[in-house]
Structure formats: C-alpha cells, structure tokens
Amino acid sequence: MTERLDIDHLRQWIGRSTEATDIVTAQLVKGLRATLFQEVGEPRAGDAAPFTVHWCLAQPVFPMSMLGPDGHPTRGGFLPPVPLPRRMWAGGEIEFLQPLRVGDESTRTSRIADVQVKSGSTGTLCFVSVEHSISSPRGLAIRERQDIVYREMTSSAPAPAKAPPPPPKAQHRETHVSDPVLLFRYSALTFNGHRIHYDRDYVTKVEGYPGLIFHGPLQAALIIEMAAKLHGGKAPKRFTYRGVQPLFEGTEFSVNANETEAGMELWTANAEGQPTMKGTAVW
C-alpha cells in the first residue's frame, strides 16, 4: 500500500534550489560520442561536445547507505519526498543557446518549479517540474525544464491494449539496437543508479516490466543529434519532448524526423514502429 500523498507538504519544495559544477573532459566527450553512435575521434580543448553533455555533468553522488531499493537516493533533499515507488523521466523542454566545449567548467543551477498530483490509468501520478540553467565561461548555454513523474506500483494485470494506430511514416530515419551494453554505458556516463536500466531481475520481478528500460534522456539525446545533423550541425533553439511508452532492451529501435513548416517533428519508435518518445524542434 502506497503512503498517502500530502500534496501541501510536497509543494513546500517549490522554489528550492541547488547548484553544482563540473568539467567537460575529453574522455567524457569520447564516451558520449561512442554511446550516441558518433565518430569518437580525439576531442581537444575547445571542441564542441554533444549537445546533451550537460546530462552527464555534476550528477548527485550519495554513499551506498543512502540509496533506496530502486537505486535512486532515498527521497527528500532537493527533490520532494514523493512516496510513490516508480520514478520516470516524463519529458521536458530545452533551449540551446550555445554549445558546451571540451575544457569548460560548467555550472548548473536547479530549482523546483512545480509539484502536481493527477490521476491516470495506472493510478495516482505525481509530477515534479525542475528548471535548470547551465552556464559555461562564455555565459548561459542551456535552459531546461525536466518533468519527472512518480507513480504507483500496480500489481493487477493491465487492461487489454487497444490495437495501435498505423506507425507514422518518416522522411528521415536511423535504426539501432537497444543493446544492454548501450544502456549500461549511458547509466555509467550519467552516474544513474536506477536499477530499471541494468538490473533485469529487479525490473522484471519487482517493477513488472518485460525487460530493461531504455533511458528517456538517451532517446532525447539521439533525437536532438539527428535534428542537428539535418540542420547543418546546428542545435534547435527549442526542443520539447515527452515519453509515450517504454522502449525495452534487445529490440531494434529507430530515430525519426519529418520536416514541418515550423521546424521538425521527431520521435523514437520500437521495432513495430510505434512511437516511444515524441518531440518538436524549432530553429
């Protein structure tokens, strides 16, 4: 039984802030390039890093004694202590102002912007919105909003799924395989201890999923890099995205894009072609 949500208590976290710094190293850039299926090369001081390198920087570090059963730090601290057991990255929005470069000292300032409770098909949902500002020695580089969702651990069998709509057609498409090693590499790069990405026994026997879950940020990173590649290497001014359904290990997946009058529609899709994350980009 999940502890009752005290939304008034949780909303007391709104406005809390924290700051952290880190260095964009050549080794980090090499590892991230490899994980994003890019040419690894030999990055040198001043070279631009992949656009979402900030997700690898200054990640919180806690002793093992302070980790919960899911591999995340125990609740409380900067993020509100939401008692719902499942935590996922639901989506967000990013503004790219300038790239981070090898050798930069980057500072991230984070603030809890909102806490809301909603009801969904899986029960109670709690959404926590976090705003980030990432700067380099040249000034503000990225503004971002992350939406984190917490939900109940349901034990009942899911309702029969409706027949999915025909998969969308893409003007641009790349395919890869969601290999467990790929998921491990991204967890390591982002110092992400969430067990759903690497512990098959945990994710199948405790959380009830059919396999390891592909990181939402990794899908978003691949989408952003594809969008930039299709626009001469320039990141979008604004990228907005949301998770649609989980993407699991061991299957082919695709990164897709369609040109629109306003910019681009982008999405990742599973082996059946059904979207797992959707996003829009404008330049």
Short mmCIF file of C-alpha atoms in Angstrom, two decimals:
data_model
loop_
_atom_site.label_atom_id
_atom_site.label_comp_id
_atom_site.label_asym_id
_atom_site.label_seq_id
_atom_site.Cartn_x
_atom_site.Cartn_y
_atom_site.Cartn_z
CA MET A 1 0.00 0.00 0.00
CA THR A 2 1.42 3.34 -1.07
CA GLU A 3 1.68 6.06 1.57
CA ARG A 4 -0.97 8.76 1.14
CA LEU A 5 0.24 11.79 -0.81
CA ASP A 6 0.32 15.01 1.19
CA ILE A 7 0.40 17.46 -1.72
CA ASP A 8 0.52 20.51 0.54
CA HIS A 9 3.68 19.13 2.15
CA LEU A 10 5.26 18.22 -1.20
CA ARG A 11 4.55 21.66 -2.64
CA GLN A 12 6.67 23.20 0.11
CA TRP A 13 9.64 22.10 -2.04
CA ILE A 14 8.67 24.56 -4.79
CA GLY A 15 11.36 27.23 -5.03
CA ARG A 16 14.15 25.12 -3.52
CA SER A 17 17.38 25.40 -5.47
CA THR A 18 20.82 23.88 -5.70
CA GLU A 19 24.00 24.48 -7.69
CA ALA A 20 26.76 22.18 -8.93
CA THR A 21 29.84 22.49 -11.14
CA ASP A 22 31.80 20.08 -13.31
CA ILE A 23 34.36 20.00 -16.12
CA VAL A 24 33.65 18.90 -19.69
CA THR A 25 36.53 16.49 -20.22
CA ALA A 26 37.77 14.97 -23.46
CA GLN A 27 37.25 11.49 -22.01
CA LEU A 28 33.59 12.25 -21.23
CA VAL A 29 33.05 13.57 -24.75
CA LYS A 30 34.61 10.45 -26.24
CA GLY A 31 32.38 8.18 -24.18
CA LEU A 32 29.24 10.13 -25.02
CA ARG A 33 30.06 10.25 -28.73
CA ALA A 34 30.51 6.47 -28.74
CA THR A 35 27.20 5.95 -26.94
CA LEU A 36 25.38 8.25 -29.39
CA PHE A 37 26.73 6.29 -32.40
CA GLN A 38 29.02 9.15 -33.44
CA GLU A 39 32.62 9.11 -34.59
CA VAL A 40 34.68 9.04 -31.39
CA GLY A 41 37.78 10.86 -32.63
CA GLU A 42 40.24 12.64 -30.33
CA PRO A 43 38.42 15.65 -28.89
CA ARG A 44 40.65 18.57 -27.98
CA ALA A 45 40.21 21.64 -25.79
CA GLY A 46 37.63 23.95 -27.34
CA ASP A 47 35.88 21.27 -29.42
CA ALA A 48 32.10 21.27 -29.10
CA ALA A 49 30.66 18.45 -27.02
CA PRO A 50 27.46 16.57 -27.92
CA PHE A 51 24.51 18.85 -27.29
CA THR A 52 23.20 16.98 -24.23
CA VAL A 53 26.55 16.52 -22.49
CA HIS A 54 25.10 18.53 -19.56
CA TRP A 55 23.09 15.43 -18.56
CA CYS A 56 26.42 13.77 -17.75
CA LEU A 57 27.79 16.63 -15.66
CA ALA A 58 27.74 17.20 -11.89
CA GLN A 59 25.35 14.36 -11.17
CA PRO A 60 24.49 13.95 -7.45
CA VAL A 61 26.72 11.45 -5.60
CA PHE A 62 25.46 9.66 -2.49
CA PRO A 63 27.02 6.87 -0.40
CA MET A 64 25.59 3.39 -0.91
CA SER A 65 23.92 3.58 2.50
CA MET A 66 21.70 6.43 1.23
CA LEU A 67 20.33 4.61 -1.82
CA GLY A 68 16.79 3.26 -1.98
CA PRO A 69 15.75 -0.17 -3.31
CA ASP A 70 15.40 1.21 -6.86
CA GLY A 71 18.99 2.52 -6.90
CA HIS A 72 17.97 6.17 -6.59
CA PRO A 73 18.90 8.19 -3.50
CA THR A 74 16.35 7.94 -0.70
CA ARG A 75 13.58 10.52 -1.03
CA GLY A 76 13.93 14.04 0.29
CA GLY A 77 16.74 16.56 -0.02
CA PHE A 78 16.49 18.68 -3.16
CA LEU A 79 13.64 16.67 -4.74
CA PRO A 80 10.44 16.37 -2.70
CA PRO A 81 9.94 13.04 -0.85
CA VAL A 82 7.19 11.69 -3.12
CA PRO A 83 6.18 8.30 -1.61
CA LEU A 84 5.15 6.72 -4.93
CA PRO A 85 7.70 4.00 -5.78
CA ARG A 86 8.08 4.24 -9.58
CA ARG A 87 10.03 7.22 -10.91
CA MET A 88 10.46 8.05 -14.60
CA TRP A 89 11.63 10.98 -16.72
CA ALA A 90 8.37 12.05 -18.43
CA GLY A 91 9.66 14.78 -20.74
CA GLY A 92 10.63 18.42 -20.80
CA GLU A 93 11.87 21.34 -22.85
CA ILE A 94 15.39 22.52 -23.70
CA GLU A 95 16.64 25.82 -25.10
CA PHE A 96 20.11 25.62 -26.65
CA LEU A 97 21.88 28.98 -26.55
CA GLN A 98 25.49 27.91 -27.18
CA PRO A 99 27.43 24.64 -27.06
CA LEU A 100 29.47 23.38 -24.14
CA ARG A 101 33.09 22.70 -25.13
CA VAL A 102 35.92 20.45 -24.01
CA GLY A 103 37.66 22.11 -21.08
CA ASP A 104 34.68 24.20 -19.97
CA GLU A 105 33.82 24.47 -16.31
CA SER A 106 30.05 24.16 -16.35
CA THR A 107 27.72 25.33 -13.58
CA ARG A 108 24.17 24.04 -13.26
CA THR A 109 21.62 25.92 -11.15
CA SER A 110 18.47 23.91 -10.47
CA ARG A 111 15.11 24.94 -9.00
CA ILE A 112 11.91 23.04 -8.18
CA ALA A 113 9.30 24.81 -10.30
CA ASP A 114 6.11 22.86 -9.61
CA VAL A 115 4.62 19.77 -7.95
CA GLN A 116 1.26 18.42 -9.12
CA VAL A 117 -0.81 15.30 -8.44
CA LYS A 118 -3.01 13.77 -11.14
CA SER A 119 -4.94 10.54 -11.71
CA GLY A 120 -4.14 8.28 -14.64
CA SER A 121 -4.96 4.82 -15.95
CA THR A 122 -2.26 3.37 -13.66
CA GLY A 123 -3.44 5.23 -10.57
CA THR A 124 -2.06 8.28 -8.80
CA LEU A 125 0.66 10.27 -10.57
CA CYS A 126 2.86 12.99 -9.08
CA PHE A 127 4.68 15.32 -11.48
CA VAL A 128 7.70 17.31 -10.33
CA SER A 129 9.00 20.01 -12.71
CA VAL A 130 12.62 21.09 -12.30
CA GLU A 131 14.15 24.10 -14.05
CA HIS A 132 17.88 24.11 -14.86
CA SER A 133 20.25 26.79 -16.12
CA ILE A 134 23.62 25.56 -17.39
CA SER A 135 26.41 28.06 -17.95
CA SER A 136 29.97 27.98 -19.26
CA PRO A 137 32.77 30.56 -19.02
CA ARG A 138 31.12 32.25 -22.05
CA GLY A 139 27.77 32.69 -20.30
CA LEU A 140 24.41 30.89 -20.28
CA ALA A 141 24.49 27.83 -22.53
CA ILE A 142 21.26 25.90 -21.86
CA ARG A 143 17.91 26.49 -20.22
CA GLU A 144 15.87 23.41 -19.45
CA ARG A 145 12.72 22.12 -17.78
CA GLN A 146 12.59 18.46 -16.75
CA ASP A 147 9.30 16.76 -15.87
CA ILE A 148 9.70 13.80 -13.51
CA VAL A 149 6.73 11.52 -12.86
CA TYR A 150 6.23 9.26 -9.85
CA ARG A 151 3.54 6.58 -9.91
CA GLU A 152 2.20 3.62 -8.02
CA MET A 153 3.49 0.05 -8.23
CA THR A 154 0.45 -1.69 -9.69
CA SER A 155 0.04 -5.45 -9.15
CA SER A 156 -3.10 -6.04 -11.20
CA ALA A 157 -2.89 -7.20 -14.79
CA PRO A 158 -3.04 -4.37 -17.31
CA ALA A 159 -6.17 -3.90 -19.37
CA PRO A 160 -6.05 -5.41 -22.88
CA ALA A 161 -4.26 -3.00 -25.17
CA LYS A 162 -6.16 -1.34 -27.98
CA ALA A 163 -4.99 -2.01 -31.50
CA PRO A 164 -2.21 0.52 -32.13
CA PRO A 165 -2.63 3.05 -34.92
CA PRO A 166 -0.55 2.62 -38.07
CA PRO A 167 3.03 3.72 -37.38
CA PRO A 168 3.87 7.19 -38.72
CA LYS A 169 5.95 7.50 -41.86
CA ALA A 170 9.29 9.28 -41.59
CA GLN A 171 11.16 11.40 -44.11
CA HIS A 172 14.40 10.68 -42.22
CA ARG A 173 15.12 7.50 -40.25
CA GLU A 174 18.02 5.82 -38.49
CA THR A 175 17.89 2.39 -36.84
CA HIS A 176 19.89 0.94 -33.94
CA VAL A 177 19.57 -1.89 -31.42
CA SER A 178 18.81 -1.23 -27.75
CA ASP A 179 21.67 -3.40 -26.55
CA PRO A 180 22.07 -3.83 -22.74
CA VAL A 181 25.67 -2.62 -23.09
CA LEU A 182 24.39 0.62 -24.62
CA LEU A 183 22.08 1.10 -21.62
CA PHE A 184 24.91 0.33 -19.20
CA ARG A 185 27.21 2.83 -20.89
CA TYR A 186 24.65 5.62 -20.63
CA SER A 187 23.93 4.80 -16.98
CA ALA A 188 27.68 5.00 -16.31
CA LEU A 189 28.10 8.30 -18.19
CA THR A 190 25.25 9.90 -16.23
CA PHE A 191 26.06 8.18 -12.88
CA ASN A 192 22.48 6.88 -12.94
CA GLY A 193 21.95 4.09 -10.42
CA HIS A 194 18.30 3.47 -11.37
CA ARG A 195 18.06 -0.32 -11.48
CA ILE A 196 15.45 -0.43 -14.25
CA HIS A 197 18.24 0.22 -16.78
CA TYR A 198 20.67 -2.58 -15.83
CA ASP A 199 19.17 -5.00 -13.25
CA ARG A 200 16.94 -7.43 -15.15
CA ASP A 201 15.81 -9.31 -12.04
CA TYR A 202 14.73 -6.07 -10.39
CA VAL A 203 12.93 -4.58 -13.38
CA THR A 204 11.04 -7.79 -14.23
CA LYS A 205 10.33 -9.24 -10.77
CA VAL A 206 9.84 -6.05 -8.73
CA GLU A 207 8.58 -3.44 -11.18
CA GLY A 208 6.92 -5.94 -13.53
CA TYR A 209 8.32 -4.77 -16.85
CA PRO A 210 9.28 -7.30 -19.56
CA GLY A 211 12.90 -6.17 -19.75
CA LEU A 212 15.45 -3.43 -19.14
CA ILE A 213 14.14 0.04 -19.94
CA PHE A 214 15.86 2.38 -22.38
CA HIS A 215 16.66 5.76 -20.80
CA GLY A 216 14.36 8.62 -21.73
CA PRO A 217 17.26 11.11 -21.85
CA LEU A 218 19.22 8.81 -24.17
CA GLN A 219 16.29 8.73 -26.59
CA ALA A 220 16.04 12.53 -26.38
CA ALA A 221 19.80 12.88 -26.95
CA LEU A 222 19.65 10.75 -30.10
CA ILE A 223 16.67 12.77 -31.39
CA ILE A 224 18.46 16.08 -30.77
CA GLU A 225 21.64 14.94 -32.50
CA MET A 226 19.63 13.77 -35.52
CA ALA A 227 17.77 17.08 -35.66
CA ALA A 228 21.05 18.99 -35.59
CA LYS A 229 22.60 16.76 -38.26
CA LEU A 230 19.66 17.51 -40.56
CA HIS A 231 20.19 21.27 -39.96
CA GLY A 232 23.88 21.54 -40.77
CA GLY A 233 25.07 20.64 -37.28
CA LYS A 234 23.07 23.39 -35.56
CA ALA A 235 21.08 22.51 -32.46
CA PRO A 236 17.45 23.66 -32.35
CA LYS A 237 16.70 26.82 -30.41
CA ARG A 238 13.97 24.91 -28.58
CA PHE A 239 13.27 21.21 -28.25
CA THR A 240 10.12 19.98 -26.47
CA TYR A 241 9.56 16.27 -25.84
CA ARG A 242 7.56 13.71 -23.87
CA GLY A 243 7.71 9.98 -23.28
CA VAL A 244 4.88 7.99 -24.88
CA GLN A 245 5.62 4.40 -23.82
CA PRO A 246 8.67 2.46 -22.59
CA LEU A 247 11.31 1.21 -25.00
CA PHE A 248 12.87 -2.08 -23.93
CA GLU A 249 16.22 -3.79 -24.36
CA GLY A 250 17.10 -6.23 -27.10
CA THR A 251 14.98 -4.81 -29.91
CA GLU A 252 15.60 -2.63 -32.91
CA PHE A 253 14.52 0.96 -32.49
CA SER A 254 14.52 3.94 -34.81
CA VAL A 255 15.10 7.68 -34.62
CA ASN A 256 12.78 9.53 -36.98
CA ALA A 257 12.18 13.04 -38.30
CA ASN A 258 9.73 14.89 -40.52
CA GLU A 259 10.14 18.46 -41.72
CA THR A 260 7.29 20.84 -40.83
CA GLU A 261 6.56 24.50 -41.56
CA ALA A 262 7.58 25.41 -38.01
CA GLY A 263 10.62 23.11 -37.73
CA MET A 264 10.69 19.36 -37.26
CA GLU A 265 8.63 16.61 -35.67
CA LEU A 266 10.88 13.91 -34.24
CA TRP A 267 10.33 10.62 -32.46
CA THR A 268 11.88 7.35 -31.44
CA ALA A 269 9.97 4.15 -32.19
CA ASN A 270 10.11 0.49 -31.20
CA ALA A 271 10.55 -2.44 -33.58
CA GLU A 272 6.84 -2.27 -34.52
CA GLY A 273 7.23 1.38 -35.49
CA GLN A 274 5.14 2.69 -32.58
CA PRO A 275 6.49 5.95 -31.08
CA THR A 276 8.14 5.71 -27.67
CA MET A 277 9.12 9.39 -27.40
CA LYS A 278 7.83 12.37 -29.38
CA GLY A 279 9.41 15.78 -29.76
CA THR A 280 9.28 19.01 -31.74
CA ALA A 281 12.22 21.22 -32.64
CA VAL A 282 12.36 24.81 -33.88
CA TRP A 283 15.36 26.84 -35.07
#
